[in-house]
PDB file of C-alpha atoms and ligand atoms in Angstrom:
ATOM      1  CA  MET P   1      63.726 128.214  89.423  1.00 54.00           C
ATOM      2  CA  ALA P   2      61.672 125.740  91.480  1.00 63.00           C
ATOM      3  CA  SER P   3      63.219 124.936  94.853  1.00 73.00           C
ATOM      4  CA  PRO P   4      64.747 121.444  95.157  1.00 75.00           C
ATOM      5  CA  THR P   5      62.369 118.775  96.423  1.00 89.00           C
ATOM      6  CA  ARG P   6      64.879 116.666  98.339  1.00 97.00           C
ATOM      7  CA  GLY P   7      68.474 116.298  99.484  1.00 96.00           C
ATOM      8  CA  ALA P   8      71.142 114.634  97.334  1.00 97.00           C
ATOM      9  CA  PHE P   9      72.428 111.120  97.903  1.00 98.00           C
ATOM     10  CA  ILE P  10      76.205 110.908  97.478  1.00 98.00           C
ATOM     11  CA  VAL P  11      78.233 107.691  97.754  1.00 98.00           C
ATOM     12  CA  ILE P  12      81.990 107.551  98.308  1.00 98.00           C
ATOM     13  CA  GLU P  13      83.562 104.296  97.111  1.00 98.00           C
ATOM     14  CA  GLY P  14      87.091 102.971  96.819  1.00 97.00           C
ATOM     15  CA  LEU P  15      89.548 100.331  97.940  1.00 96.00           C
ATOM     16  CA  ASP P  16      90.504  99.838 101.575  1.00 94.00           C
ATOM     17  CA  ARG P  17      92.848 102.695 102.658  1.00 94.00           C
ATOM     18  CA  SER P  18      91.867 104.894  99.706  1.00 96.00           C
ATOM     19  CA  GLY P  19      90.895 107.699 102.101  1.00 97.00           C
ATOM     20  CA  LYS P  20      87.114 107.231 101.899  1.00 97.00           C
ATOM     21  CA  SER P  21      86.350 107.726 105.573  1.00 96.00           C
ATOM     22  CA  THR P  22      88.621 110.784 105.836  1.00 97.00           C
ATOM     23  CA  GLN P  23      87.124 112.369 102.720  1.00 98.00           C
ATOM     24  CA  ALA P  24      83.538 111.482 103.690  1.00 98.00           C
ATOM     25  CA  ALA P  25      84.101 113.236 107.036  1.00 97.00           C
ATOM     26  CA  ILE P  26      85.577 116.338 105.343  1.00 98.00           C
ATOM     27  CA  LEU P  27      82.652 116.451 102.909  1.00 98.00           C
ATOM     28  CA  HIS P  28      80.169 115.994 105.731  1.00 96.00           C
ATOM     29  CA  SER P  29      81.541 118.906 107.748  1.00 94.00           C
ATOM     30  CA  ARG P  30      81.689 121.064 104.636  1.00 94.00           C
ATOM     31  CA  LEU P  31      78.039 120.372 103.801  1.00 94.00           C
ATOM     32  CA  GLN P  32      77.105 121.127 107.397  1.00 89.00           C
ATOM     33  CA  GLY P  33      79.114 124.376 107.304  1.00 72.00           C
ATOM     34  CA  PRO P  34      77.657 127.825 107.977  1.00 71.00           C
ATOM     35  CA  GLU P  35      77.474 128.944 104.311  1.00 64.00           C
ATOM     36  CA  GLN P  36      75.441 125.953 103.157  1.00 59.00           C
ATOM     37  CA  SER P  37      71.784 125.818 104.049  1.00 61.00           C
ATOM     38  CA  ALA P  38      71.581 122.048 103.513  1.00 55.00           C
ATOM     39  CA  LYS P  39      72.225 119.761 106.454  1.00 89.00           C
ATOM     40  CA  ALA P  40      73.993 116.477 105.875  1.00 96.00           C
ATOM     41  CA  VAL P  41      74.051 113.012 107.373  1.00 96.00           C
ATOM     42  CA  LEU P  42      76.992 110.608 107.117  1.00 97.00           C
ATOM     43  CA  LEU P  43      76.405 106.839 106.914  1.00 98.00           C
ATOM     44  CA  LYS P  44      78.957 104.055 106.800  1.00 98.00           C
ATOM     45  CA  PHE P  45      78.515 100.611 105.235  1.00 98.00           C
ATOM     46  CA  PRO P  46      78.856  98.110 106.681  1.00 98.00           C
ATOM     47  CA  ASP P  47      77.043  99.677 109.644  1.00 98.00           C
ATOM     48  CA  ARG P  48      78.571  97.454 112.306  1.00 98.00           C
ATOM     49  CA  THR P  49      76.244  98.665 115.085  1.00 98.00           C
ATOM     50  CA  THR P  50      73.143  96.670 114.054  1.00 98.00           C
ATOM     51  CA  ALA P  51      72.563  92.961 114.778  1.00 98.00           C
ATOM     52  CA  ILE P  52      73.411  92.132 111.150  1.00 98.00           C
ATOM     53  CA  GLY P  53      76.372  94.524 111.285  1.00 98.00           C
ATOM     54  CA  LYS P  54      77.789  92.652 114.272  1.00 98.00           C
ATOM     55  CA  MET P  55      77.743  89.396 112.270  1.00 98.00           C
ATOM     56  CA  ILE P  56      79.542  91.167 109.428  1.00 98.00           C
ATOM     57  CA  ASP P  57      82.100  92.611 111.840  1.00 98.00           C
ATOM     58  CA  ALA P  58      82.882  89.176 113.301  1.00 98.00           C
ATOM     59  CA  TYR P  59      83.334  87.786 109.786  1.00 98.00           C
ATOM     60  CA  LEU P  60      85.650  90.629 108.704  1.00 98.00           C
ATOM     61  CA  ARG P  61      87.786  90.160 111.801  1.00 97.00           C
ATOM     62  CA  SER P  62      87.962  86.405 111.051  1.00 97.00           C
ATOM     63  CA  GLN P  63      86.115  85.554 114.260  1.00 98.00           C
ATOM     64  CA  SER P  64      83.523  83.633 112.243  1.00 98.00           C
ATOM     65  CA  GLU P  65      83.369  81.786 108.938  1.00 98.00           C
ATOM     66  CA  LEU P  66      80.427  82.172 106.555  1.00 98.00           C
ATOM     67  CA  ASP P  67      79.590  80.904 103.100  1.00 98.00           C
ATOM     68  CA  ASP P  68      80.422  83.560 100.454  1.00 98.00           C
ATOM     69  CA  HIS P  69      76.753  83.834  99.449  1.00 98.00           C
ATOM     70  CA  ALA P  70      75.603  84.196 103.060  1.00 98.00           C
ATOM     71  CA  ILE P  71      77.997  87.052 103.889  1.00 98.00           C
ATOM     72  CA  HIS P  72      77.078  88.766 100.616  1.00 99.00           C
ATOM     73  CA  LEU P  73      73.398  88.719 101.567  1.00 99.00           C
ATOM     74  CA  LEU P  74      74.194  90.044 105.053  1.00 99.00           C
ATOM     75  CA  PHE P  75      76.034  93.045 103.554  1.00 99.00           C
ATOM     76  CA  SER P  76      72.992  93.696 101.357  1.00 99.00           C
ATOM     77  CA  ALA P  77      70.539  93.260 104.237  1.00 99.00           C
ATOM     78  CA  ASN P  78      72.642  95.756 106.201  1.00 99.00           C
ATOM     79  CA  ARG P  79      71.899  98.336 103.485  1.00 99.00           C
ATOM     80  CA  TRP P  80      68.218  97.455 103.302  1.00 98.00           C
ATOM     81  CA  GLU P  81      67.820  97.948 107.030  1.00 98.00           C
ATOM     82  CA  LEU P  82      68.846 101.600 106.487  1.00 98.00           C
ATOM     83  CA  ALA P  83      66.993 102.180 103.196  1.00 98.00           C
ATOM     84  CA  THR P  84      63.875 103.683 104.774  1.00 98.00           C
ATOM     85  CA  SER P  85      65.916 106.075 106.860  1.00 97.00           C
ATOM     86  CA  ILE P  86      67.988 107.143 103.813  1.00 98.00           C
ATOM     87  CA  CYS P  87      64.744 108.027 101.994  1.00 98.00           C
ATOM     88  CA  ALA P  88      63.398 109.864 105.045  1.00 97.00           C
ATOM     89  CA  HIS P  89      66.571 111.983 105.353  1.00 97.00           C
ATOM     90  CA  LEU P  90      66.484 112.824 101.638  1.00 97.00           C
ATOM     91  CA  ALA P  91      62.812 113.758 101.814  1.00 97.00           C
ATOM     92  CA  ALA P  92      63.595 116.043 104.765  1.00 95.00           C
ATOM     93  CA  GLY P  93      66.066 117.917 102.548  1.00 94.00           C
ATOM     94  CA  MET P  94      69.222 116.424 104.085  1.00 95.00           C
ATOM     95  CA  THR P  95      72.200 115.487 101.944  1.00 96.00           C
ATOM     96  CA  VAL P  96      73.030 111.832 102.628  1.00 98.00           C
ATOM     97  CA  ILE P  97      76.666 110.767 102.285  1.00 98.00           C
ATOM     98  CA  ALA P  98      77.409 107.029 102.343  1.00 98.00           C
ATOM     99  CA  ASP P  99      80.915 105.715 102.944  1.00 98.00           C
ATOM    100  CA  ARG P 100      80.630 102.573 100.680  1.00 98.00           C
ATOM    101  CA  TYR P 101      77.380 101.145  99.279  1.00 98.00           C
ATOM    102  CA  ALA P 102      76.114  98.396  96.977  1.00 98.00           C
ATOM    103  CA  PHE P 103      79.113  98.805  94.650  1.00 98.00           C
ATOM    104  CA  SER P 104      81.462  97.510  97.349  1.00 98.00           C
ATOM    105  CA  GLY P 105      79.012  94.654  97.805  1.00 98.00           C
ATOM    106  CA  ILE P 106      79.335  93.547  94.192  1.00 98.00           C
ATOM    107  CA  ALA P 107      83.042  94.286  93.793  1.00 98.00           C
ATOM    108  CA  PHE P 108      84.226  92.301  96.828  1.00 98.00           C
ATOM    109  CA  SER P 109      81.912  89.306  96.288  1.00 98.00           C
ATOM    110  CA  ALA P 110      82.218  89.026  92.495  1.00 98.00           C
ATOM    111  CA  ARG P 111      85.994  89.092  92.916  1.00 98.00           C
ATOM    112  CA  LYS P 112      85.654  85.822  94.829  1.00 97.00           C
ATOM    113  CA  GLY P 113      84.044  84.252  91.760  1.00 97.00           C
ATOM    114  CA  LEU P 114      80.344  84.679  92.577  1.00 98.00           C
ATOM    115  CA  SER P 115      78.290  85.634  89.522  1.00 98.00           C
ATOM    116  CA  TYR P 116      78.146  89.392  88.907  1.00 98.00           C
ATOM    117  CA  GLU P 117      74.394  89.264  88.225  1.00 97.00           C
ATOM    118  CA  TRP P 118      73.759  87.201  91.340  1.00 98.00           C
ATOM    119  CA  CYS P 119      75.762  89.691  93.418  1.00 98.00           C
ATOM    120  CA  ARG P 120      73.812  92.651  92.068  1.00 98.00           C
ATOM    121  CA  ALA P 121      70.341  91.146  92.514  1.00 98.00           C
ATOM    122  CA  PRO P 122      69.761  91.674  96.271  1.00 98.00           C
ATOM    123  CA  ASP P 123      70.629  95.392  95.997  1.00 98.00           C
ATOM    124  CA  VAL P 124      68.258  96.074  93.076  1.00 98.00           C
ATOM    125  CA  GLY P 125      65.681  98.642  94.214  1.00 98.00           C
ATOM    126  CA  LEU P 126      67.733 100.314  96.962  1.00 98.00           C
ATOM    127  CA  PRO P 127      67.694 104.141  96.935  1.00 98.00           C
ATOM    128  CA  ALA P 128      70.028 105.084  94.056  1.00 98.00           C
ATOM    129  CA  PRO P 129      72.790 107.642  94.628  1.00 98.00           C
ATOM    130  CA  ASP P 130      72.741 110.813  92.535  1.00 98.00           C
ATOM    131  CA  LEU P 131      76.522 110.709  92.428  1.00 98.00           C
ATOM    132  CA  THR P 132      79.162 108.110  93.261  1.00 98.00           C
ATOM    133  CA  VAL P 133      82.702 109.369  93.828  1.00 98.00           C
ATOM    134  CA  PHE P 134      85.247 106.590  93.339  1.00 98.00           C
ATOM    135  CA  LEU P 135      88.525 107.348  95.106  1.00 98.00           C
ATOM    136  CA  ASP P 136      91.097 105.654  92.940  1.00 98.00           C
ATOM    137  CA  VAL P 137      94.494 104.559  94.263  1.00 96.00           C
ATOM    138  CA  GLU P 138      96.914 101.915  93.093  1.00 94.00           C
ATOM    139  CA  PRO P 139      96.633  98.954  95.491  1.00 92.00           C
ATOM    140  CA  GLU P 140     100.339  99.305  96.362  1.00 91.00           C
ATOM    141  CA  VAL P 141      99.796 102.951  97.364  1.00 91.00           C
ATOM    142  CA  ALA P 142      96.875 101.897  99.579  1.00 91.00           C
ATOM    143  CA  ARG P 143      98.961  99.152 101.178  1.00 89.00           C
ATOM    144  CA  ALA P 144     101.782 101.599 101.943  1.00 89.00           C
ATOM    145  CA  ARG P 145      99.317 103.777 103.919  1.00 88.00           C
ATOM    146  CA  GLY P 146      99.466 101.401 106.884  1.00 81.00           C
ATOM    147  CA  GLY P 147      96.930  99.577 108.997  1.00 73.00           C
ATOM    148  CA  TYR P 148      96.649  97.028 106.213  1.00 78.00           C
ATOM    149  CA  GLY P 149      96.301  93.339 106.911  1.00 73.00           C
ATOM    150  CA  GLU P 150      94.179  93.637 110.046  1.00 83.00           C
ATOM    151  CA  GLU P 151      90.973  92.525 108.351  1.00 94.00           C
ATOM    152  CA  ARG P 152      89.883  90.032 105.752  1.00 96.00           C
ATOM    153  CA  TYR P 153      90.298  91.436 102.172  1.00 96.00           C
ATOM    154  CA  GLU P 154      93.116  93.817 103.152  1.00 94.00           C
ATOM    155  CA  GLN P 155      95.635  92.197 100.831  1.00 93.00           C
ATOM    156  CA  GLU P 156      97.094  93.733  97.715  1.00 92.00           C
ATOM    157  CA  GLY P 157      96.123  90.825  95.425  1.00 93.00           C
ATOM    158  CA  ILE P 158      92.490  90.928  96.544  1.00 96.00           C
ATOM    159  CA  GLN P 159      92.338  94.728  96.268  1.00 96.00           C
ATOM    160  CA  ARG P 160      93.670  94.554  92.709  1.00 96.00           C
ATOM    161  CA  GLY P 161      90.827  92.236  91.685  1.00 97.00           C
ATOM    162  CA  VAL P 162      88.293  94.417  93.517  1.00 98.00           C
ATOM    163  CA  ARG P 163      89.537  97.519  91.692  1.00 98.00           C
ATOM    164  CA  ALA P 164      88.948  95.814  88.323  1.00 97.00           C
ATOM    165  CA  MET P 165      85.381  95.001  89.422  1.00 98.00           C
ATOM    166  CA  PHE P 166      84.782  98.622  90.480  1.00 98.00           C
ATOM    167  CA  GLU P 167      85.976  99.748  87.043  1.00 98.00           C
ATOM    168  CA  ARG P 168      83.379  97.535  85.363  1.00 97.00           C
ATOM    169  CA  ILE P 169      80.628  98.768  87.698  1.00 97.00           C
ATOM    170  CA  GLY P 170      81.493 102.437  87.062  1.00 97.00           C
ATOM    171  CA  GLU P 171      81.530 101.995  83.304  1.00 97.00           C
ATOM    172  CA  GLU P 172      78.135 100.273  83.382  1.00 96.00           C
ATOM    173  CA  MET P 173      76.631 102.931  85.684  1.00 95.00           C
ATOM    174  CA  ASN P 174      77.638 105.749  83.322  1.00 95.00           C
ATOM    175  CA  ARG P 175      76.712 103.778  80.195  1.00 95.00           C
ATOM    176  CA  ASP P 176      73.231 102.957  81.519  1.00 91.00           C
ATOM    177  CA  GLY P 177      72.596 106.471  82.899  1.00 87.00           C
ATOM    178  CA  GLN P 178      72.219 105.035  86.399  1.00 81.00           C
ATOM    179  CA  GLY P 179      73.444 108.116  88.267  1.00 85.00           C
ATOM    180  CA  LYS P 180      76.845 109.673  87.726  1.00 94.00           C
ATOM    181  CA  TRP P 181      80.043 107.767  88.616  1.00 98.00           C
ATOM    182  CA  VAL P 182      83.127 109.995  88.878  1.00 98.00           C
ATOM    183  CA  VAL P 183      86.680 108.685  89.359  1.00 98.00           C
ATOM    184  CA  ILE P 184      88.999 110.884  91.449  1.00 98.00           C
ATOM    185  CA  ASP P 185      92.735 110.359  91.803  1.00 98.00           C
ATOM    186  CA  ALA P 186      93.069 109.681  95.536  1.00 98.00           C
ATOM    187  CA  SER P 187      96.844 109.263  95.498  1.00 97.00           C
ATOM    188  CA  LYS P 188      97.155 113.079  95.735  1.00 97.00           C
ATOM    189  CA  GLU P 189      97.439 114.853  99.062  1.00 97.00           C
ATOM    190  CA  LYS P 190      94.366 115.027 101.275  1.00 97.00           C
ATOM    191  CA  ASP P 191      93.368 118.678 100.723  1.00 98.00           C
ATOM    192  CA  ARG P 192      93.734 118.374  96.963  1.00 98.00           C
ATOM    193  CA  VAL P 193      91.489 115.268  96.936  1.00 98.00           C
ATOM    194  CA  ALA P 194      88.946 117.128  99.109  1.00 98.00           C
ATOM    195  CA  ARG P 195      88.927 120.020  96.603  1.00 98.00           C
ATOM    196  CA  ASP P 196      88.464 117.633  93.668  1.00 98.00           C
ATOM    197  CA  ILE P 197      85.534 115.977  95.459  1.00 98.00           C
ATOM    198  CA  TRP P 198      83.936 119.326  96.277  1.00 98.00           C
ATOM    199  CA  HIS P 199      84.202 120.320  92.625  1.00 98.00           C
ATOM    200  CA  VAL P 200      81.873 117.438  91.626  1.00 98.00           C
ATOM    201  CA  VAL P 201      79.600 117.617  94.692  1.00 98.00           C
ATOM    202  CA  GLU P 202      79.025 121.376  94.879  1.00 97.00           C
ATOM    203  CA  SER P 203      76.150 121.505  92.391  1.00 95.00           C
ATOM    204  CA  LEU P 204      74.239 118.922  94.473  1.00 96.00           C
ATOM    205  CA  ALA P 205      74.705 120.712  97.800  1.00 94.00           C
ATOM    206  CA  GLU P 206      71.446 122.653  97.461  1.00 91.00           C
ATOM    207  CA  GLY P 207      69.421 119.518  96.732  1.00 95.00           C
ATOM    208  CA  VAL P 208      67.854 117.708  93.801  1.00 97.00           C
ATOM    209  CA  ASP P 209      64.581 118.443  92.055  1.00 96.00           C
ATOM    210  CA  ALA P 210      63.684 114.869  91.064  1.00 95.00           C
ATOM    211  CA  PRO P 211      62.405 111.820  92.933  1.00 95.00           C
ATOM    212  CA  THR P 212      64.996 109.387  94.331  1.00 96.00           C
ATOM    213  CA  ALA P 213      65.585 106.659  91.741  1.00 96.00           C
ATOM    214  CA  LYS P 214      65.746 102.961  92.581  1.00 97.00           C
ATOM    215  CA  LEU P 215      69.109 101.339  91.988  1.00 97.00           C
ATOM    216  CA  TRP P 216      69.275  99.227  88.809  1.00 96.00           C
ATOM    217  CA  GLN P 217      65.526  99.448  88.193  1.00 94.00           C
TER     218      GLN P 217
HETATM  219  P1  TMP J 301      85.278  99.075 105.816  1.00 89.87           P
HETATM  220  O1  TMP J 301      86.758  98.841 105.861  1.00 89.87           O
HETATM  221  O2  TMP J 301      84.907 100.232 104.950  1.00 89.87           O
HETATM  222  O3  TMP J 301      84.637  99.094 107.170  1.00 89.87           O
HETATM  223  O4  TMP J 301      84.645  97.802 105.054  1.00 89.87           O
HETATM  224  C1  TMP J 301      84.922  96.543 105.528  1.00 89.87           C
HETATM  225  C2  TMP J 301      85.210  95.574 104.417  1.00 89.87           C
HETATM  226  O5  TMP J 301      83.992  95.016 103.920  1.00 89.87           O
HETATM  227  C3  TMP J 301      85.966  96.142 103.236  1.00 89.87           C
HETATM  228  O6  TMP J 301      87.078  95.298 102.932  1.00 89.87           O
HETATM  229  C4  TMP J 301      84.974  96.090 102.107  1.00 89.87           C
HETATM  230  C5  TMP J 301      84.040  94.979 102.498  1.00 89.87           C
HETATM  231  N1  TMP J 301      82.660  95.102 102.000  1.00 89.87           N
HETATM  232  C6  TMP J 301      82.093  94.034 101.312  1.00 89.87           C
HETATM  233  O7  TMP J 301      82.746  93.024 101.074  1.00 89.87           O
HETATM  234  N2  TMP J 301      80.788  94.131 100.919  1.00 89.87           N
HETATM  235  C7  TMP J 301      80.022  95.232 101.179  1.00 89.87           C
HETATM  236  O8  TMP J 301      78.846  95.282 100.794  1.00 89.87           O
HETATM  237  C8  TMP J 301      80.621  96.332 101.904  1.00 89.87           C
HETATM  238  C9  TMP J 301      79.801  97.543 102.223  1.00 89.87           C
HETATM  239  C10 TMP J 301      81.935  96.217 102.297  1.00 89.87           C
HETATM  240 MG1   MG J 302      88.618  98.477 105.862  1.00 89.87          MG
END
């Protein structure tokens, strides 16, 4: 068998408080572990450390107001500013894990009433994930996990609408063969969810023998 040409690109998506950051960190350390030869890098969107990310952070903490279209484009620009480095990591054989990606971009903005097609357009052509793991929880379960209500969007009604958008995105991804979208029940206990994630990720841990696709192209 030919050796893989690049690392895999894995996205973890879900509602606020679905356990994404916890599970992304567990997956990251597992991929870095002594038995696996592949090294991994963990990214988080929004990346609040860049100049654009700081504008997004102020908006999320309600310290600034922005037109819905403007904040949508900032979230997208925040991904584009990391696109080259994602490709470089993959080419170097690293597994790239992203905690949220373009799917959050569409789901949160389209829920506000912006056109789905308009929301998708600025992310067309980004590096496409090989696998997206959607951590599914009922919005009331997420709310009960605490820490809710500190940021914009952390309200059960909003999260319910966002979840419906994610469902549509996932169905379309699988229908159009745009990289696998797998739904995992994230209401289970942490170690069980980590095992379920590993089950779908394991085959990608050694890398992928195909060029990185461009999202929605
Ligand atoms: P975080 O809680 O994962 O840091 O994300 C902050 C919020 O930003 C979260 O409610 C989801 C939202 N979001 C968008 O609205 N658009 C995007 O493109 C991304 C990445 C996140
Ligand atoms: Mg949050």
